[in-house]
Amino acid sequence: MRPFTYERAASPADAAAKAASIPGAHFIAGGTNLLDLMKLQIETPAHLIDVNGLGLDTIEETPDGGLRIGALVRNTDLAADARVRRHYGVLSRALVAGASGQLRNVATTAGNLLQRTRCPYFYDPNQPCNKRQPGSGCSAIGGVTRSLGVIGTSNACIATHPSDMAVAMRVLDATVETVRPDGGSRAIPIADLHRLPGDAPHVETVLERGELITAVTLPRPVGGAQLYHKVRDRASYAFALVSVAAIVQPDGGDGGGNGIAWGRVALGGVAPKPWRVEAAEAHLKQGAKQTTALLLAGARPTPDNAFKIKLAERTLAAVLREARA
């Protein structure tokens, strides 16, 4: 472990200003990802700013009927909240599918969105990795790629985003609220938060240096059957090979639309960010095969992970069957 300094922030604006002004500063809340990376010396912060005491740990109803989730709300508390379970079931299901109970007790809403890839080459300091050391190369390309991305990747990086919660947030059209180092704030649609790797895979989000997530807002509930299916190598404490977050409104069996009136769908485990293509959702009435073909149009799988395309189709088909039932 490399030496570092530590302080507790007095306010969100104070935390953001200090993070921007102190070289090598990082925020820390639950630390479930950051501390692991520090132990491996993948992350080597010179200064840690503890944001746990900022009061960002409540869930409140918004004037338009949605929910405002504080950045420090623990995953366990968010999944168990009666309002989330009743109106945003896809989010509750995605949270319970992630990590272990012990980790969910500590992990935060903002930290979950910002967790870094679980690409094995990123976690191996002996291997070149453009996320870890820009310009060094991507060891995954030409390496073992079974768990890695099939779409949205680039010649510089084929890693996937590991969050289950973020996939559910994407299908719910969440908005991320932040405070900037100058004290100003902004609202970022979840669709715009994560960047595709391009030629700069180490820049993973649109957040500015020092910008602090303070909350995530969910819009008014849209109803429908809300489902999250996660396919992984083992039943617990494993990241998704493919996951499907969906909101589906059955048509009541009155004909047309393959039993579906409308729906939304986002995929996890296949791309560097939660993957949603709104134009594909109009084809849910035609079934999983056509929808998946549009969702993953332009995919660039490797021989190791080409199975993910068919797996995504079959997982979506299972979700649609359950929604109709």
C-alpha positions as a printed Julia matrix, in Angstrom:
325×3 Matrix{Float64}:
   0.0     0.0     0.0
   1.35    3.41   -0.91
   1.01    6.21    1.66
  -1.86    8.67    1.26
  -3.51   11.45    3.22
  -7.15   11.5     4.3
  -9.83   14.01    5.26
 -13.58   14.18    5.73
 -15.44   16.63    3.52
 -17.64   19.28    5.11
 -20.1    19.62    2.22
 -20.57   18.37   -1.36
 -19.2    21.64   -2.75
 -16.21   21.42   -0.39
 -15.52   17.85   -1.48
 -15.66   18.77   -5.16
 -13.44   21.83   -4.77
 -10.79   19.9    -2.84
 -10.83   16.98   -5.26
 -10.2    19.36   -8.12
  -7.44   21.28   -6.38
  -5.43   18.45   -4.8
  -3.4    16.37   -7.29
  -4.2    12.67   -7.07
  -7.3    13.12   -4.89
 -10.11   10.54   -4.93
 -13.5    10.4    -3.27
 -14.17    7.43   -0.99
 -17.53    6.21    0.33
 -18.1     2.44    0.59
 -14.72    1.74   -0.97
 -15.74   -1.7    -2.23
 -13.99   -1.12   -5.57
 -11.43    1.55   -4.74
  -9.78   -0.27   -1.85
  -9.28   -3.41   -3.94
  -7.66   -1.32   -6.66
  -5.44    0.43   -4.13
  -4.23   -2.91   -2.76
  -3.2    -3.92   -6.28
  -1.7    -0.45   -6.89
  -3.91    0.0    -9.91
  -5.31    3.09   -8.23
  -2.75    5.07   -6.23
  -4.54    8.12   -4.8
  -2.37   10.61   -2.96
  -5.34   11.93   -1.0
  -8.71   10.44   -0.03
 -11.76   12.63    0.57
 -14.36   10.83    2.68
 -17.88   11.83    1.59
 -19.81    9.57    3.97
 -20.84   12.4     6.29
 -22.52   14.6     3.7
 -26.11   13.52    4.3
 -26.56   12.11    0.79
 -28.13    8.89    2.06
 -31.88    9.46    1.78
 -34.55    8.45   -0.74
 -37.16   11.14   -1.34
 -40.2    11.48   -3.56
 -40.01   14.17   -6.23
 -42.81   16.63   -7.09
 -43.52   14.83  -10.38
 -43.99   11.44   -8.69
 -40.5    10.03   -9.13
 -37.75    9.27   -6.62
 -34.53   11.1    -5.77
 -31.92    8.64   -4.51
 -28.99   10.07   -2.59
 -25.53    9.17   -3.86
 -24.67    7.48   -0.56
 -27.76    5.27   -0.28
 -26.45    1.75    0.24
 -27.42   -0.88   -2.32
 -29.18   -3.01    0.3
 -31.34   -0.11    1.47
 -32.21    0.91   -2.08
 -33.2    -2.62   -3.11
 -35.37   -3.0     0.01
 -37.16    0.37   -0.19
 -40.91   -0.26   -0.52
 -41.31    2.43   -3.19
 -38.52    0.97   -5.29
 -39.89   -2.56   -4.95
 -43.4    -1.41   -5.87
 -42.74    0.97   -8.76
 -39.17    0.27   -9.95
 -38.93   -3.49   -9.61
 -36.27   -3.8   -12.3
 -33.92   -1.72  -10.13
 -34.54   -3.77   -7.0
 -33.97   -7.01   -8.92
 -30.76   -5.75  -10.52
 -29.35   -4.67   -7.16
 -30.07   -8.03   -5.52
 -28.37   -9.77   -8.46
 -25.15   -7.88   -7.82
 -22.22   -8.89   -5.58
 -22.92  -10.37   -2.15
 -25.1    -9.27    0.74
 -22.06   -8.03    2.65
 -20.91   -5.85   -0.24
 -24.42   -4.52   -0.91
 -24.55   -3.39    2.72
 -21.58   -1.09    2.06
 -21.69   -0.21   -1.65
 -23.28    3.11   -2.58
 -25.47    4.3    -5.44
 -22.82    6.61   -6.91
 -20.02    4.12   -6.38
 -21.98    1.44   -8.18
 -22.36    3.67  -11.23
 -18.66    4.55  -11.21
 -17.12    1.14  -10.51
 -14.36    0.21  -12.91
 -14.23   -2.7   -15.31
 -13.52   -6.24  -14.15
 -11.49   -7.03  -17.27
  -8.78   -9.46  -16.06
  -6.09   -7.58  -17.95
  -7.03   -4.31  -16.23
  -6.53   -6.09  -12.9
  -3.12   -7.49  -13.86
  -0.42   -4.77  -13.54
   1.98   -6.97  -15.5
  -0.17   -6.71  -18.63
  -0.48   -3.63  -20.88
  -3.86   -1.93  -20.5
  -4.97    1.34  -22.03
  -7.43    1.94  -19.17
  -4.7     1.58  -16.58
  -1.84    3.12  -18.55
  -2.99    5.11  -21.62
  -1.11    4.22  -24.77
   0.34    0.97  -23.46
  -1.95   -1.25  -25.54
  -4.84   -3.63  -24.92
  -3.81   -7.12  -23.83
  -7.4    -8.34  -24.14
  -7.36   -7.93  -27.9
  -5.96  -11.25  -29.03
  -6.15  -12.59  -25.49
  -8.84  -14.37  -23.47
 -12.04  -12.48  -24.21
 -14.92  -14.69  -23.07
 -16.23  -12.16  -20.55
 -15.49   -9.04  -22.58
 -17.41   -6.73  -24.9
 -19.02   -7.43  -28.25
 -20.34   -3.95  -29.07
 -19.35   -0.35  -28.41
 -15.72   -1.44  -28.17
 -12.75    0.01  -30.03
  -9.27   -0.95  -31.2
  -8.0     0.44  -27.88
 -10.3    -1.41  -25.46
 -12.91   -4.19  -25.37
 -13.7    -4.13  -21.64
 -17.27   -4.16  -20.31
 -18.94   -2.1   -17.61
 -19.64   -4.36  -14.61
 -22.64   -2.69  -12.93
 -26.03   -4.4   -12.72
 -27.65   -1.34  -11.17
 -26.54    0.91  -14.03
 -28.33   -1.29  -16.58
 -31.58   -0.93  -14.65
 -31.05    2.81  -14.27
 -30.57    3.04  -18.03
 -33.88    1.33  -18.82
 -35.57    3.61  -16.28
 -34.18    6.79  -17.9
 -32.56    7.96  -14.68
 -30.81   11.31  -14.32
 -27.53   11.79  -12.44
 -27.19   14.96  -10.35
 -23.74   16.39   -9.58
 -21.97   19.3    -7.96
 -18.98   20.85   -9.7
 -15.81   22.25   -8.12
 -17.08   25.81   -8.65
 -20.21   25.0    -6.64
 -22.49   24.77   -9.65
 -24.62   21.73  -10.37
 -25.82   19.84  -13.39
 -28.13   16.98  -14.34
 -26.75   14.29  -16.66
 -29.05   11.76  -18.35
 -27.83    8.28  -17.49
 -27.49    7.61  -21.22
 -24.76   10.26  -21.39
 -22.85    9.48  -18.18
 -20.59    6.7   -19.46
 -18.31    7.17  -22.46
 -17.43    4.61  -25.1
 -13.68    3.9   -25.14
 -12.73    5.24  -28.57
  -9.04    6.05  -28.41
  -9.19    7.19  -24.75
 -10.59    4.26  -22.73
  -9.14    5.64  -19.49
 -11.74    8.45  -19.65
 -14.79    6.46  -18.61
 -17.42    9.12  -17.84
 -18.28   12.7   -18.76
 -17.63   13.87  -15.18
 -15.13   16.68  -14.82
 -12.19   16.44  -12.45
 -13.58   16.89   -8.95
 -17.22   16.63   -9.99
 -19.19   14.74   -7.34
 -22.38   12.74   -7.87
 -24.95   13.82   -5.27
 -28.07   11.93   -6.33
 -29.81    9.87   -9.0
 -33.36   10.8    -9.94
 -35.9     8.34  -11.32
 -38.83    9.72  -13.34
 -42.45    8.98  -12.62
 -43.15    5.21  -12.79
 -44.26    3.92  -16.17
 -45.81    0.64  -15.01
 -45.49   -2.6   -16.93
 -43.75   -5.8   -15.93
 -40.23   -4.96  -14.74
 -37.67   -7.75  -14.98
 -33.94   -8.31  -14.69
 -32.33  -11.53  -15.89
 -28.61  -12.05  -15.31
 -26.68  -14.91  -16.9
 -23.35  -15.68  -15.25
 -20.89  -18.49  -14.72
 -22.02  -19.16  -11.16
 -25.11  -18.34   -9.16
 -23.65  -15.66   -6.88
 -20.87  -13.11   -6.64
 -20.2   -13.17  -10.38
 -20.44  -10.52  -13.05
 -22.83  -10.84  -15.97
 -21.91  -12.56  -19.19
 -25.18  -11.08  -20.42
 -27.94   -9.33  -18.49
 -31.29   -7.96  -19.65
 -33.2    -5.19  -17.89
 -36.68   -4.75  -19.32
 -39.95   -2.95  -18.77
 -42.67   -4.66  -20.77
 -46.38   -3.89  -21.03
 -48.34   -6.96  -22.21
 -51.21   -6.21  -24.57
 -53.75   -8.26  -22.63
 -53.87  -11.02  -25.24
 -56.08   -9.04  -27.59
 -54.06   -9.92  -30.65
 -51.17   -8.34  -32.52
 -47.81   -7.42  -31.09
 -46.84  -10.94  -30.02
 -48.61  -10.3   -26.71
 -46.67   -7.06  -26.1
 -48.03   -3.53  -26.23
 -44.73   -1.71  -25.68
 -41.45   -2.12  -23.89
 -37.94   -0.96  -23.08
 -34.8    -3.06  -22.88
 -31.15   -2.54  -21.92
 -28.29   -5.04  -21.93
 -25.4    -5.53  -19.54
 -22.23   -7.56  -19.91
 -21.85   -6.78  -23.61
 -20.47   -3.24  -23.83
 -18.36   -0.59  -22.06
 -21.58    1.02  -20.8
 -25.18   -0.11  -20.23
 -26.39   -0.83  -23.76
 -29.74    0.45  -24.94
 -30.92    1.24  -28.47
 -34.33    2.91  -28.24
 -35.06    2.38  -31.93
 -34.92   -1.39  -31.38
 -37.64   -1.31  -28.74
 -40.42   -0.78  -31.25
 -39.59   -4.27  -32.55
 -40.21   -6.06  -29.25
 -43.63   -6.93  -30.68
 -41.8    -8.97  -33.34
 -39.92  -10.93  -30.71
 -36.47  -11.35  -29.23
 -34.63  -12.34  -32.4
 -35.41   -9.22  -34.37
 -34.99   -6.96  -31.36
 -31.59   -8.4   -30.47
 -30.43   -8.1   -34.07
 -31.12   -4.37  -33.89
 -29.74   -3.97  -30.36
 -26.45   -5.58  -31.36
 -26.22   -4.35  -34.94
 -22.57   -3.65  -35.72
 -21.29   -5.97  -33.0
 -17.65   -7.02  -33.22
 -17.42  -10.24  -31.19
 -14.3   -12.35  -30.87
 -14.31  -16.12  -31.35
 -14.3   -16.45  -27.53
 -17.38  -14.31  -26.91
 -19.49  -14.58  -30.06
 -21.86  -16.77  -28.0
 -23.0   -13.61  -26.19
 -25.09  -12.53  -29.16
 -27.2   -15.69  -29.12
 -27.21  -15.66  -25.32
 -28.6   -12.11  -25.34
 -31.38  -13.19  -27.71
 -32.32  -16.19  -25.57
 -32.22  -14.17  -22.35
 -34.45  -11.49  -23.87
 -36.83  -14.21  -25.08
 -37.05  -15.55  -21.52
 -37.79  -12.05  -20.22
 -40.58  -11.56  -22.76
 -42.11  -14.92  -21.9
 -42.12  -14.03  -18.22
 -43.59  -10.59  -18.89
 -46.44  -12.06  -20.92
 -47.16  -14.52  -18.12
